Short mmCIF file of N, CA and C in Angstrom, two decimals:
data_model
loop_
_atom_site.label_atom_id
_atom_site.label_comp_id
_atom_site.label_asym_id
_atom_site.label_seq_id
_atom_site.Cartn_x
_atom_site.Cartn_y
_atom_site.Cartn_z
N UNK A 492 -26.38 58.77 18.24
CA UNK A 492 -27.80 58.62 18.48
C UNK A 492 -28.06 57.23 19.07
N UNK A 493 -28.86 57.22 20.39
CA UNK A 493 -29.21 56.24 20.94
C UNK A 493 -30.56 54.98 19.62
N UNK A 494 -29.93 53.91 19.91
CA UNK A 494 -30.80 53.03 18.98
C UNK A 494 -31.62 52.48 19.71
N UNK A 495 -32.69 52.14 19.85
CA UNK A 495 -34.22 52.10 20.80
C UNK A 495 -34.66 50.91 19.99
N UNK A 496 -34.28 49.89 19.71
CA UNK A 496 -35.01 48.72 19.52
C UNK A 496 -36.59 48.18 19.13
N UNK A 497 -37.16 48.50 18.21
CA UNK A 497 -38.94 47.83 18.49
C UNK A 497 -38.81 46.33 18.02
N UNK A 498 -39.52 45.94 19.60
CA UNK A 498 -39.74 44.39 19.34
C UNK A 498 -41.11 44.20 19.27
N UNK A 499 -41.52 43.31 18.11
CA UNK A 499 -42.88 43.06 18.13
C UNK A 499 -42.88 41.73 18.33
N UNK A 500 -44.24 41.43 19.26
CA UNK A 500 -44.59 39.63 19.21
C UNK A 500 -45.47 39.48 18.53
N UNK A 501 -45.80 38.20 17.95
CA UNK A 501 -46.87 37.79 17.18
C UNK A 501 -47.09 36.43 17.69
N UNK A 502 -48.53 36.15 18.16
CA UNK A 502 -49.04 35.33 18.97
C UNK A 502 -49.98 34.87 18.02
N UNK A 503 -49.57 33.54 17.44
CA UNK A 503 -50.75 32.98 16.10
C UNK A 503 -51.48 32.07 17.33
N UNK A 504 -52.35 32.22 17.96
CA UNK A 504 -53.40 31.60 19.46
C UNK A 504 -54.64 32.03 19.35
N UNK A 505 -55.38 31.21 19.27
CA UNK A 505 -56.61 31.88 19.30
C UNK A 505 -57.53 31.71 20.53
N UNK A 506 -57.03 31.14 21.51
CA UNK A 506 -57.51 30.75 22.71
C UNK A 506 -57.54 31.87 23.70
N UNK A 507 -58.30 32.16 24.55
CA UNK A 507 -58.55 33.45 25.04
C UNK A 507 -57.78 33.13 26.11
N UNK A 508 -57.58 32.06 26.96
CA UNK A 508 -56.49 31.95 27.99
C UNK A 508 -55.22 31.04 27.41
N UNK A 509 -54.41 31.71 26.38
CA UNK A 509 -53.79 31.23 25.61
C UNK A 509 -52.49 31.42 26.25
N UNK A 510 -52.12 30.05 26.61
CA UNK A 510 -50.50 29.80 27.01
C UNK A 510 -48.92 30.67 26.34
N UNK A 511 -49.40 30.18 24.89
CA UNK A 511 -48.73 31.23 24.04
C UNK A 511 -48.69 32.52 24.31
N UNK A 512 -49.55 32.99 24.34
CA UNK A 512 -49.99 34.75 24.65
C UNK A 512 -49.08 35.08 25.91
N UNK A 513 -49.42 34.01 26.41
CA UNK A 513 -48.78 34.74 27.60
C UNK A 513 -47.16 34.49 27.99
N UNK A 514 -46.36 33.56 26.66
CA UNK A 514 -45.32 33.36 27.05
C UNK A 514 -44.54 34.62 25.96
N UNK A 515 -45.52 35.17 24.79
CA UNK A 515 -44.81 36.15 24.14
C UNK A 515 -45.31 37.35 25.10
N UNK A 516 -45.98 37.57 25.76
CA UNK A 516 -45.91 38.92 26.29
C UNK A 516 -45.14 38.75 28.01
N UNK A 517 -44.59 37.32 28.29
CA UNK A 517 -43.86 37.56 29.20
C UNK A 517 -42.47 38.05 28.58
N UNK A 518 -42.22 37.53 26.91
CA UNK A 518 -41.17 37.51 26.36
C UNK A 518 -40.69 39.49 26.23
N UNK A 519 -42.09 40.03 25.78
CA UNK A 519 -42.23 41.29 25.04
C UNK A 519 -41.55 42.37 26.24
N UNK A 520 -42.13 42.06 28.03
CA UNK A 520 -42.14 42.57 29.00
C UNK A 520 -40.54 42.74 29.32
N UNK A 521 -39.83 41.29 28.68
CA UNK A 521 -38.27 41.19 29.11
C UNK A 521 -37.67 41.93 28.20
N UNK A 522 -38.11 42.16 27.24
CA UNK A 522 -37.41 43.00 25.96
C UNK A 522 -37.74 44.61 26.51
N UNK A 523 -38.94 45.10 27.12
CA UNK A 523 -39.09 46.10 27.75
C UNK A 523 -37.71 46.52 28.77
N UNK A 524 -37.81 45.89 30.10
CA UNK A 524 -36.93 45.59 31.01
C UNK A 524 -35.52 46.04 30.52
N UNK A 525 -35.36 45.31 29.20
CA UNK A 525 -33.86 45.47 28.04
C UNK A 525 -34.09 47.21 27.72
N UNK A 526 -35.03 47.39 27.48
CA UNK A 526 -34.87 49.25 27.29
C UNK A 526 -35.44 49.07 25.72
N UNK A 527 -36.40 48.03 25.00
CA UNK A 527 -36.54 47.76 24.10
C UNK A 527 -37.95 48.45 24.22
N UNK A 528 -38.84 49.27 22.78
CA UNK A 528 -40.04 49.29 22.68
C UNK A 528 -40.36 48.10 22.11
N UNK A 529 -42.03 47.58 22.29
CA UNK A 529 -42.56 46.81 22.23
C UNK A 529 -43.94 46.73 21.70
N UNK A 530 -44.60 45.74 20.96
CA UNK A 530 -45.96 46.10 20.24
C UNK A 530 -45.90 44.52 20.09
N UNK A 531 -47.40 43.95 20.32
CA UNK A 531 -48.04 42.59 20.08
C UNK A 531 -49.06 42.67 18.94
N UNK A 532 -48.25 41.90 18.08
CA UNK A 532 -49.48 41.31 17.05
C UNK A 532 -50.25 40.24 17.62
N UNK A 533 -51.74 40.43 18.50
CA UNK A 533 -51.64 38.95 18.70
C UNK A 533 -53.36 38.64 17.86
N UNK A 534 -52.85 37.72 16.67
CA UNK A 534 -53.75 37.28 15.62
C UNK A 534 -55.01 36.41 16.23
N UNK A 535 -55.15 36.59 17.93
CA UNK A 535 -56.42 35.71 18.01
C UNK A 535 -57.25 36.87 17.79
N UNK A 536 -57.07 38.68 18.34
CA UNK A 536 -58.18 38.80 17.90
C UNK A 536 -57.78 40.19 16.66
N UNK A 537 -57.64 39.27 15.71
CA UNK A 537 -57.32 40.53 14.64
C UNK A 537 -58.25 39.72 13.41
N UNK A 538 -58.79 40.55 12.47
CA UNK A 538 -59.54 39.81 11.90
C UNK A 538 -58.72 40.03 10.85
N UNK A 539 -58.43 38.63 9.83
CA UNK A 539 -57.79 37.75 9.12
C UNK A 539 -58.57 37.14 8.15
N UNK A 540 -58.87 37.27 7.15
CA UNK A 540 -59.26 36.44 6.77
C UNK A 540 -58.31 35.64 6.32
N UNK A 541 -59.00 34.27 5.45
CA UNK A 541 -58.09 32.99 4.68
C UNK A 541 -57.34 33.96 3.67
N UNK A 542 -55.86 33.60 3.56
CA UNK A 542 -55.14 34.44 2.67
C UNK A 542 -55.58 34.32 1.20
N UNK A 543 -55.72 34.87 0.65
CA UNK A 543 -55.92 34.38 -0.84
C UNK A 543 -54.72 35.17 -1.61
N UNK A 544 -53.92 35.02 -2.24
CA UNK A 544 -52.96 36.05 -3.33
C UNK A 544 -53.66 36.86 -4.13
N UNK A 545 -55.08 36.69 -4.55
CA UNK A 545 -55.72 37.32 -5.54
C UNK A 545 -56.40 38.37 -5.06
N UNK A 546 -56.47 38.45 -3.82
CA UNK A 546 -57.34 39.82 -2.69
C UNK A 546 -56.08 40.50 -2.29
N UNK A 547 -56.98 42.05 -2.94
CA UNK A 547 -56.16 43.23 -2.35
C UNK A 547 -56.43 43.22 -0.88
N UNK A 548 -54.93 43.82 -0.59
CA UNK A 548 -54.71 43.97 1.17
C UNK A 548 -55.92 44.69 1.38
N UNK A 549 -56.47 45.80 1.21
CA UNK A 549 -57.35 46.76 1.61
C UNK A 549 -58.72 45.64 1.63
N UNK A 550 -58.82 45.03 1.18
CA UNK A 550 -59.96 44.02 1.07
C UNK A 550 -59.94 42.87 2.17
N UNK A 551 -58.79 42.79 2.93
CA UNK A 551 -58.23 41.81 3.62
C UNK A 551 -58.64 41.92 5.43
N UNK A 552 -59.05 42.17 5.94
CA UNK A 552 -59.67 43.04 7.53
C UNK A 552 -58.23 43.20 7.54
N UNK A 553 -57.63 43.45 8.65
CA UNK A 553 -57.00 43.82 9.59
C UNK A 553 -55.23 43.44 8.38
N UNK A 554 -55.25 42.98 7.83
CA UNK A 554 -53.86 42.41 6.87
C UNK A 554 -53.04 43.80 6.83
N UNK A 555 -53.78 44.30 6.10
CA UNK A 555 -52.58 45.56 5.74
C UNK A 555 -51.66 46.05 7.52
N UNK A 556 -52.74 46.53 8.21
CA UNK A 556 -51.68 47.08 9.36
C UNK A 556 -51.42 46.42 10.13
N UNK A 557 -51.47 44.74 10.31
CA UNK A 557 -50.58 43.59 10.53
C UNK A 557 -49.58 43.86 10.49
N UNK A 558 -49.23 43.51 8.95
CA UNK A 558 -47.88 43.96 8.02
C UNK A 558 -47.20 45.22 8.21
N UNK A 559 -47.70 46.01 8.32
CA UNK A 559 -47.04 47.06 8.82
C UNK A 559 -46.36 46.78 10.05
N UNK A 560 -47.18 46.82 11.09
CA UNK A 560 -46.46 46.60 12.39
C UNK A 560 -45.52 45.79 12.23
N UNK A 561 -45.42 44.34 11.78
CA UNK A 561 -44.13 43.37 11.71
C UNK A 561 -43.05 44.37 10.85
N UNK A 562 -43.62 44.83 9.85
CA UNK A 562 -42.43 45.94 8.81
C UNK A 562 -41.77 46.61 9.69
N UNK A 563 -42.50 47.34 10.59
CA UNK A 563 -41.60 48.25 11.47
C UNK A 563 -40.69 47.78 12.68
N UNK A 564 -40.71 46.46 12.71
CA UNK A 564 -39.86 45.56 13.64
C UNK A 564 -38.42 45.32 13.60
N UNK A 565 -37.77 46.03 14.35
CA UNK A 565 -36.48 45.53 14.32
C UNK A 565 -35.97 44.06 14.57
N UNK A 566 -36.79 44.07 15.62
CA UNK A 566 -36.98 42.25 16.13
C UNK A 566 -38.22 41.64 16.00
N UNK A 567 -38.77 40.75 16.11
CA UNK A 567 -39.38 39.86 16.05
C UNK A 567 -39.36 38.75 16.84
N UNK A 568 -40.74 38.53 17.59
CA UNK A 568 -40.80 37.35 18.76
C UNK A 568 -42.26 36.51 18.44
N UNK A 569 -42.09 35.13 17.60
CA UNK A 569 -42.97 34.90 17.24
C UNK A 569 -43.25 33.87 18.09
N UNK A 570 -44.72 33.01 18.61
CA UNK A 570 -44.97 32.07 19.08
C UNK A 570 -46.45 31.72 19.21
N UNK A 571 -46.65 30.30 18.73
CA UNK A 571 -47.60 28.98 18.23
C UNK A 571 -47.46 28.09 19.46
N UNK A 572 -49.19 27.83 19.64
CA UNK A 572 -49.33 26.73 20.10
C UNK A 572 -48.74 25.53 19.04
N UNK A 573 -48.59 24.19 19.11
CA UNK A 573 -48.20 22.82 18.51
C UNK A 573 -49.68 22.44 18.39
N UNK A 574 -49.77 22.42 17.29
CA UNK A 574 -51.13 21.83 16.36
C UNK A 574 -50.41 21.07 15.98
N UNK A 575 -50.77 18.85 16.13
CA UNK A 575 -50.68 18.35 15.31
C UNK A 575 -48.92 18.13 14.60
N UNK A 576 -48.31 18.59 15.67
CA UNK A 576 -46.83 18.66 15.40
C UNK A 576 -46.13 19.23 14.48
N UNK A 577 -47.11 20.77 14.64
CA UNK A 577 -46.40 22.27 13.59
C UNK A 577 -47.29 23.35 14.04
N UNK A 578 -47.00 24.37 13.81
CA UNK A 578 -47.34 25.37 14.23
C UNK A 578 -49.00 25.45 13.89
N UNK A 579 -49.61 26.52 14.34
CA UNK A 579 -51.32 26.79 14.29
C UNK A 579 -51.65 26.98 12.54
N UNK A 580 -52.52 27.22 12.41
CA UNK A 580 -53.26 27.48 11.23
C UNK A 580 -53.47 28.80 11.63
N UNK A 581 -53.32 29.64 13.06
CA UNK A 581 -53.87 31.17 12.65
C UNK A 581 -52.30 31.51 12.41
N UNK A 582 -51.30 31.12 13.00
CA UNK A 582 -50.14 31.90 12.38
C UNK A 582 -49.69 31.70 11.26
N UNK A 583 -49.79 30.31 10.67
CA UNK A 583 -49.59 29.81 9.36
C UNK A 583 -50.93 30.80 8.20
N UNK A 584 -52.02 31.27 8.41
CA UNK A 584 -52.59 32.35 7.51
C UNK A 584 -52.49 33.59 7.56
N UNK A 585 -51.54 34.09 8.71
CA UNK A 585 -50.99 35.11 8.64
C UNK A 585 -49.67 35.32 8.04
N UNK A 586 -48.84 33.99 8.14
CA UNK A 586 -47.47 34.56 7.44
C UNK A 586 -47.42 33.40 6.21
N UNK A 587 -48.62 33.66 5.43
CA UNK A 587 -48.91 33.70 4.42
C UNK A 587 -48.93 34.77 3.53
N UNK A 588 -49.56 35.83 4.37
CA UNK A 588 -49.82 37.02 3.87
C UNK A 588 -48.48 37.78 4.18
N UNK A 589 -47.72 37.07 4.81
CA UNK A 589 -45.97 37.77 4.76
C UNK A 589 -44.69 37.50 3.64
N UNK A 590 -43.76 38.32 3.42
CA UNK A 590 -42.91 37.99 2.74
C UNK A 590 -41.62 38.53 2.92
N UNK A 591 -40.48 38.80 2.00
CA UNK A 591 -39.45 39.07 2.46
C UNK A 591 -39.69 40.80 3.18
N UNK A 592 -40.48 41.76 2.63
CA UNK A 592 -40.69 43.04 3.19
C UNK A 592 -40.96 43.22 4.53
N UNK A 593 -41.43 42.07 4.67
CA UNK A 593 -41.96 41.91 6.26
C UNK A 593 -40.82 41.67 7.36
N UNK A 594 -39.84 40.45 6.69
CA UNK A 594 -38.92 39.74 7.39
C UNK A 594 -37.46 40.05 7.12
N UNK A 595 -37.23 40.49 5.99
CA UNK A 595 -35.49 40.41 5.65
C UNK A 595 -34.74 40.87 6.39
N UNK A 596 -33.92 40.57 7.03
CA UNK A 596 -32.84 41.05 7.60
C UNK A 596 -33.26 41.36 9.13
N UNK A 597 -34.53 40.43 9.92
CA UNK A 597 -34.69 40.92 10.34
C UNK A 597 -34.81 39.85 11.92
N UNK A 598 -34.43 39.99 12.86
CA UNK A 598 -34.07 38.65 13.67
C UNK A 598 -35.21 38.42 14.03
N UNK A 599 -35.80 37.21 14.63
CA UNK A 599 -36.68 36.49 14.63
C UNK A 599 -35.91 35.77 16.14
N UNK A 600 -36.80 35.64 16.52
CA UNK A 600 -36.95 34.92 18.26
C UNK A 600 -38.51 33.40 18.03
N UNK A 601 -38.15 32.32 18.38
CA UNK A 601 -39.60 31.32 18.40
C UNK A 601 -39.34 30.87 19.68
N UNK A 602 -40.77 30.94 19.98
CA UNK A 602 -41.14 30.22 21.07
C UNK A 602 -42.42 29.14 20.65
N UNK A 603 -42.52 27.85 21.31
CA UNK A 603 -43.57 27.01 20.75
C UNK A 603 -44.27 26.43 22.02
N UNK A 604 -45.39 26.66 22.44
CA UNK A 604 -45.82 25.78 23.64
C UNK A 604 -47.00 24.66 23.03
N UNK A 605 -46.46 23.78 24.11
CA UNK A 605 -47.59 22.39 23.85
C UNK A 605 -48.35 22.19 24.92
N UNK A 606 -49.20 21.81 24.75
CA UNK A 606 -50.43 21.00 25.90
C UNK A 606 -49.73 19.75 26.73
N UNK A 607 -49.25 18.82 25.36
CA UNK A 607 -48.56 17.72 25.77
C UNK A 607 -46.70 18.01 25.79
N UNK A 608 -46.15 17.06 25.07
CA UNK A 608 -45.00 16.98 25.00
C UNK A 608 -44.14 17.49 23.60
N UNK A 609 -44.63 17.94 22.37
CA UNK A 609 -43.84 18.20 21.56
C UNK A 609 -43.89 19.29 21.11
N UNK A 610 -42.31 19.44 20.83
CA UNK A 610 -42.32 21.18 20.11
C UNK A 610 -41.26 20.82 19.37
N UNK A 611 -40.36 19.91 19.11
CA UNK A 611 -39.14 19.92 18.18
C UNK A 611 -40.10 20.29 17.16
N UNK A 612 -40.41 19.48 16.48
CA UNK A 612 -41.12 19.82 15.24
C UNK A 612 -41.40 21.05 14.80
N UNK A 613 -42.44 21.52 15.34
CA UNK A 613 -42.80 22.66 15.09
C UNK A 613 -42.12 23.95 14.99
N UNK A 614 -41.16 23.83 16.00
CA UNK A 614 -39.86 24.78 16.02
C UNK A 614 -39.43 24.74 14.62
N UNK A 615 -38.84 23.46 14.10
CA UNK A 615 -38.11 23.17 12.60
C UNK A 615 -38.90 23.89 11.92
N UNK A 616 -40.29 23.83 11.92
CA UNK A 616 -41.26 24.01 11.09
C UNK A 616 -41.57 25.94 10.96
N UNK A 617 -41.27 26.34 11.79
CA UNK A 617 -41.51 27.78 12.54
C UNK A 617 -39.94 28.47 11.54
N UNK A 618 -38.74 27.97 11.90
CA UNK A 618 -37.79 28.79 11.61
C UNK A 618 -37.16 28.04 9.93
N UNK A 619 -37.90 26.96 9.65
CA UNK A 619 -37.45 26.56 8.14
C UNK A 619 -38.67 28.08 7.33
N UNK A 620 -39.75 27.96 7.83
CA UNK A 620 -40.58 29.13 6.93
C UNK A 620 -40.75 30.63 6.91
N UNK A 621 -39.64 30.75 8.51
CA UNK A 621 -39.35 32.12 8.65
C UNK A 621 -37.97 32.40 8.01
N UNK A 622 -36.96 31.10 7.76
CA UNK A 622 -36.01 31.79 6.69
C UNK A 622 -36.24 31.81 5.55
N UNK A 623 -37.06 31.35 4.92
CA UNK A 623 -37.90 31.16 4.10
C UNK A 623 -38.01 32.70 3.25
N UNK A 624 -38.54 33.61 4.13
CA UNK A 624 -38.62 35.17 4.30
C UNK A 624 -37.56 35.95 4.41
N UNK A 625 -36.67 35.13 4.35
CA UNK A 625 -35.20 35.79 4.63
C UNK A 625 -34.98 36.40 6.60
N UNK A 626 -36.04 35.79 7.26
CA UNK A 626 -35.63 36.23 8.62
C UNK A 626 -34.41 35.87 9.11
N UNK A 627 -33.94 36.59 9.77
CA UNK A 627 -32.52 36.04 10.62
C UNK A 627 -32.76 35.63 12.12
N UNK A 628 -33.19 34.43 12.04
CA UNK A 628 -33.91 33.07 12.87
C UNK A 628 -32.70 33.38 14.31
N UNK A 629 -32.50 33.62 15.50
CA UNK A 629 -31.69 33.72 16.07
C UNK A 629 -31.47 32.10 16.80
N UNK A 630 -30.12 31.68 17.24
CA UNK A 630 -29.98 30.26 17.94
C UNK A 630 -31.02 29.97 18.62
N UNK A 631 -31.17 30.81 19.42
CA UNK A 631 -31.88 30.79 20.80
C UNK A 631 -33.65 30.71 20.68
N UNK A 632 -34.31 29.75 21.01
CA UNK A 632 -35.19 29.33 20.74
C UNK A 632 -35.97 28.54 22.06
N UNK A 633 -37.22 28.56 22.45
CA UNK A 633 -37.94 28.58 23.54
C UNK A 633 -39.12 27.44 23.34
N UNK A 634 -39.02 25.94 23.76
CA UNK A 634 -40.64 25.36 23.86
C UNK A 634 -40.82 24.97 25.30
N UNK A 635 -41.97 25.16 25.55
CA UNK A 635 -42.23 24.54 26.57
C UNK A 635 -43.71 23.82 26.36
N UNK A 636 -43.52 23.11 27.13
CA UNK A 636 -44.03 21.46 27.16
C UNK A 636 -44.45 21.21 28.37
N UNK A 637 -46.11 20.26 27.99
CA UNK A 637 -47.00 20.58 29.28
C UNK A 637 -47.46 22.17 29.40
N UNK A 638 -47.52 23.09 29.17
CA UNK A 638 -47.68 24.00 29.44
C UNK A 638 -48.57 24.27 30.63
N UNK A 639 -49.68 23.80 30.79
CA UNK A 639 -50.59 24.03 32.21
C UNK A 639 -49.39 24.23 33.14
N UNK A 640 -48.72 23.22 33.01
CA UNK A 640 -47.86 23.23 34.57
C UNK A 640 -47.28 24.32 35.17
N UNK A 641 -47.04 25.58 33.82
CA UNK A 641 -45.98 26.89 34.10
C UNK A 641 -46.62 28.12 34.41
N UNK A 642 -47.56 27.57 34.01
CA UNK A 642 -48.82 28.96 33.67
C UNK A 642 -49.50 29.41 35.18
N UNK A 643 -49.91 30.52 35.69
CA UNK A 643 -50.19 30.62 36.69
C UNK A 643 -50.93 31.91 36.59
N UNK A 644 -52.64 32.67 36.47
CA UNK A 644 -53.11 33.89 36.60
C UNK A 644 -52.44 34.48 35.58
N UNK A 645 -51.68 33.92 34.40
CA UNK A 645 -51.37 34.91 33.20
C UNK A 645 -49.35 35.06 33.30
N UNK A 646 -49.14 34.46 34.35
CA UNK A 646 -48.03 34.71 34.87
C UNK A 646 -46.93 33.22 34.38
N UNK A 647 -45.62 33.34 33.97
CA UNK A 647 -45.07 32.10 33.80
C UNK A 647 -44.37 31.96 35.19
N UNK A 648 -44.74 30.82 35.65
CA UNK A 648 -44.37 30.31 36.96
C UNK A 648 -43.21 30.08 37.27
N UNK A 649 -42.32 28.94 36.26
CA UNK A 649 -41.00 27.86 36.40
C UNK A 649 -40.17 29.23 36.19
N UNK A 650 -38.92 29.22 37.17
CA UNK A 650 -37.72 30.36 36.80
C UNK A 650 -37.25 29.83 35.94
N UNK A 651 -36.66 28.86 35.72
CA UNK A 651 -35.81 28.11 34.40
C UNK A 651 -36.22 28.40 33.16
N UNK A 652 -37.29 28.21 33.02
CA UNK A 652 -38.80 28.66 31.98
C UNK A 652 -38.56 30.15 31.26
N UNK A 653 -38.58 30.98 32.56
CA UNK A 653 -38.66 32.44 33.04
C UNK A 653 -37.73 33.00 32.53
N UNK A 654 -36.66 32.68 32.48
CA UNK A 654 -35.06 32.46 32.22
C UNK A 654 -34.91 32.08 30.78
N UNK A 655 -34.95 31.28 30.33
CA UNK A 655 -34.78 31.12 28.72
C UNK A 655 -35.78 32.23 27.92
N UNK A 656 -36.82 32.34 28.30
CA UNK A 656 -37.85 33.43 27.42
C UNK A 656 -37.15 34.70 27.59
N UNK A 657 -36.62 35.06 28.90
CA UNK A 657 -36.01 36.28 29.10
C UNK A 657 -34.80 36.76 27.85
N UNK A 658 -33.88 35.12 28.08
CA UNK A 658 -32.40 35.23 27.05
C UNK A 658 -33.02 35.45 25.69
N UNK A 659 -34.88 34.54 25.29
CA UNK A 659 -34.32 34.85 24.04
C UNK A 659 -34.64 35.83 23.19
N UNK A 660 -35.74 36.89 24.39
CA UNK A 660 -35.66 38.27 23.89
C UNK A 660 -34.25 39.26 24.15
N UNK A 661 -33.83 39.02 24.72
CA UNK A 661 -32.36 39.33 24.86
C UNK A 661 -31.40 39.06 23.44
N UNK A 662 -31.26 37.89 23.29
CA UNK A 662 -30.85 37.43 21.85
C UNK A 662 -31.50 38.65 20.59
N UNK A 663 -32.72 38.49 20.32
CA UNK A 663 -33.31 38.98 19.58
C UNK A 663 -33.30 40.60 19.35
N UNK A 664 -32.99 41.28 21.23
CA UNK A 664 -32.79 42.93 21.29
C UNK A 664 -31.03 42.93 20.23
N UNK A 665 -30.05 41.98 21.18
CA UNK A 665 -28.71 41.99 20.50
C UNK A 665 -28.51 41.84 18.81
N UNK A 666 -29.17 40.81 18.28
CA UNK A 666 -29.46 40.64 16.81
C UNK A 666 -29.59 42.15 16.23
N UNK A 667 -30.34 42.65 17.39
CA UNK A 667 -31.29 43.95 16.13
C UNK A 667 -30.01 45.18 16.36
N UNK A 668 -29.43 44.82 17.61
CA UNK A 668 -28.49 46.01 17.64
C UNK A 668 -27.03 45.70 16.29
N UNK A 669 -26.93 44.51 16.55
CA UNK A 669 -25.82 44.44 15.59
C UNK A 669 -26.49 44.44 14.40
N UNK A 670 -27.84 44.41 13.73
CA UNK A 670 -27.82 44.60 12.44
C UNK A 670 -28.08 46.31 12.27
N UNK A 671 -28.37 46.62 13.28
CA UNK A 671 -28.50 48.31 13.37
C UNK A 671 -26.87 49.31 13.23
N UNK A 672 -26.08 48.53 13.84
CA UNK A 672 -24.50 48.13 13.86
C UNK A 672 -23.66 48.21 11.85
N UNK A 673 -24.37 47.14 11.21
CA UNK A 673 -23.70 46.96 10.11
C UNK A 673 -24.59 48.11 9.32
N UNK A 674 -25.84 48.61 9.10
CA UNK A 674 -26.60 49.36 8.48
C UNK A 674 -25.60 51.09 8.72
N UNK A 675 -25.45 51.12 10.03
CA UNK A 675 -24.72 52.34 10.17
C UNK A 675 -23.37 52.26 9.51
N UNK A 676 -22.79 51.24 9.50
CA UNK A 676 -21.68 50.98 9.07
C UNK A 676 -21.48 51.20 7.83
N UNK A 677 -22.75 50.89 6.77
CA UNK A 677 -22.67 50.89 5.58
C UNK A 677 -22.25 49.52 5.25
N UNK A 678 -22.66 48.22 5.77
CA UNK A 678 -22.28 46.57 5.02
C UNK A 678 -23.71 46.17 5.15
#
């Protein structure tokens, strides 16, 4: 039986011409291309409220079938603007409301774009709290910096750019095949 991949992105951006947005759904498009299905969480317009632990999901807008969708992810392609030298506050109250059910075993792709110049940080910050969840954080990892400069009508401009986002949904399709790999296997 052929294994069909679902990659989901999750775009914690709340900006309506959001750099991010558009570097996970250039990411989502390359995972397509790969023969991968594809689905965007993108949390600018999903309604969220502030996580609380003490509110049932059903009480939560949009939380419960969030979670779902990431549940049903073989892969995972997450990416934050750099707030302040760490990821947003809308993706940070969404994977709040996440945990290992969401993430275990399950590869993870980051991408981080900045306005200005930094993304180390935030990267650290992105894949220390997604293993956190037990995600399986893949090497391959994506910031870009300056962002205006790449961006073009929704489109990422720089091939080099173009090129790493491509590998690291690529990375992320391969992750999911080899853990699809050991599951059949029985390890």
């Amino acid at each position: 039986m052929e294994f069909t991949p679902l990659v989901v992105g999750v775009t914690g951006s709340q900006r309506a011409t959001s750099y991010t947005r558009q570097a996970v759904e250039h990411a989502l498009a390359a995972a397509e291309r790969r023969g991968a299905d594809t689905d965007h969480v993108d949390l600018g317009t999903a309604d969220l409220p502030l996580y609380d632990p003490d509110r049932d999901l059903e009480a939560a807008g949009d939380a419960e079938a969030l979670l779902e969708r990431v549940r049903a992810a073989d892969a995972v392609l997450v990416g934050s603007p750099n707030y302040h030298s760490s990821y947003s506050s809308t993706f940070r109250n969404f994977h709040d409301y996440c945990g290992f059910d969401e993430y275990e075993d399950t590869p993870v792709g980051l991408v981080v774009v900045a306005g200005g110049g930094t993304i180390g940080s935030p990267l650290d910050h992105l894949r220390v709290t997604m293993r956190g969840v037990h995600a399986d954080v893949v090497a391959e990892q994506v910031g870009i910096r300056d962002a205006s400069r790449y961006f073009e009508d929704g489109a990422l401009t720089d091939d080099d750019l173009a090129e790493r986002v491509d590998d690291l949904a690529g990375a992320v399709i391969d992750a999911a095949h080899r853990w699809e790999l050991a599951d059949q296997s029985g390890q």
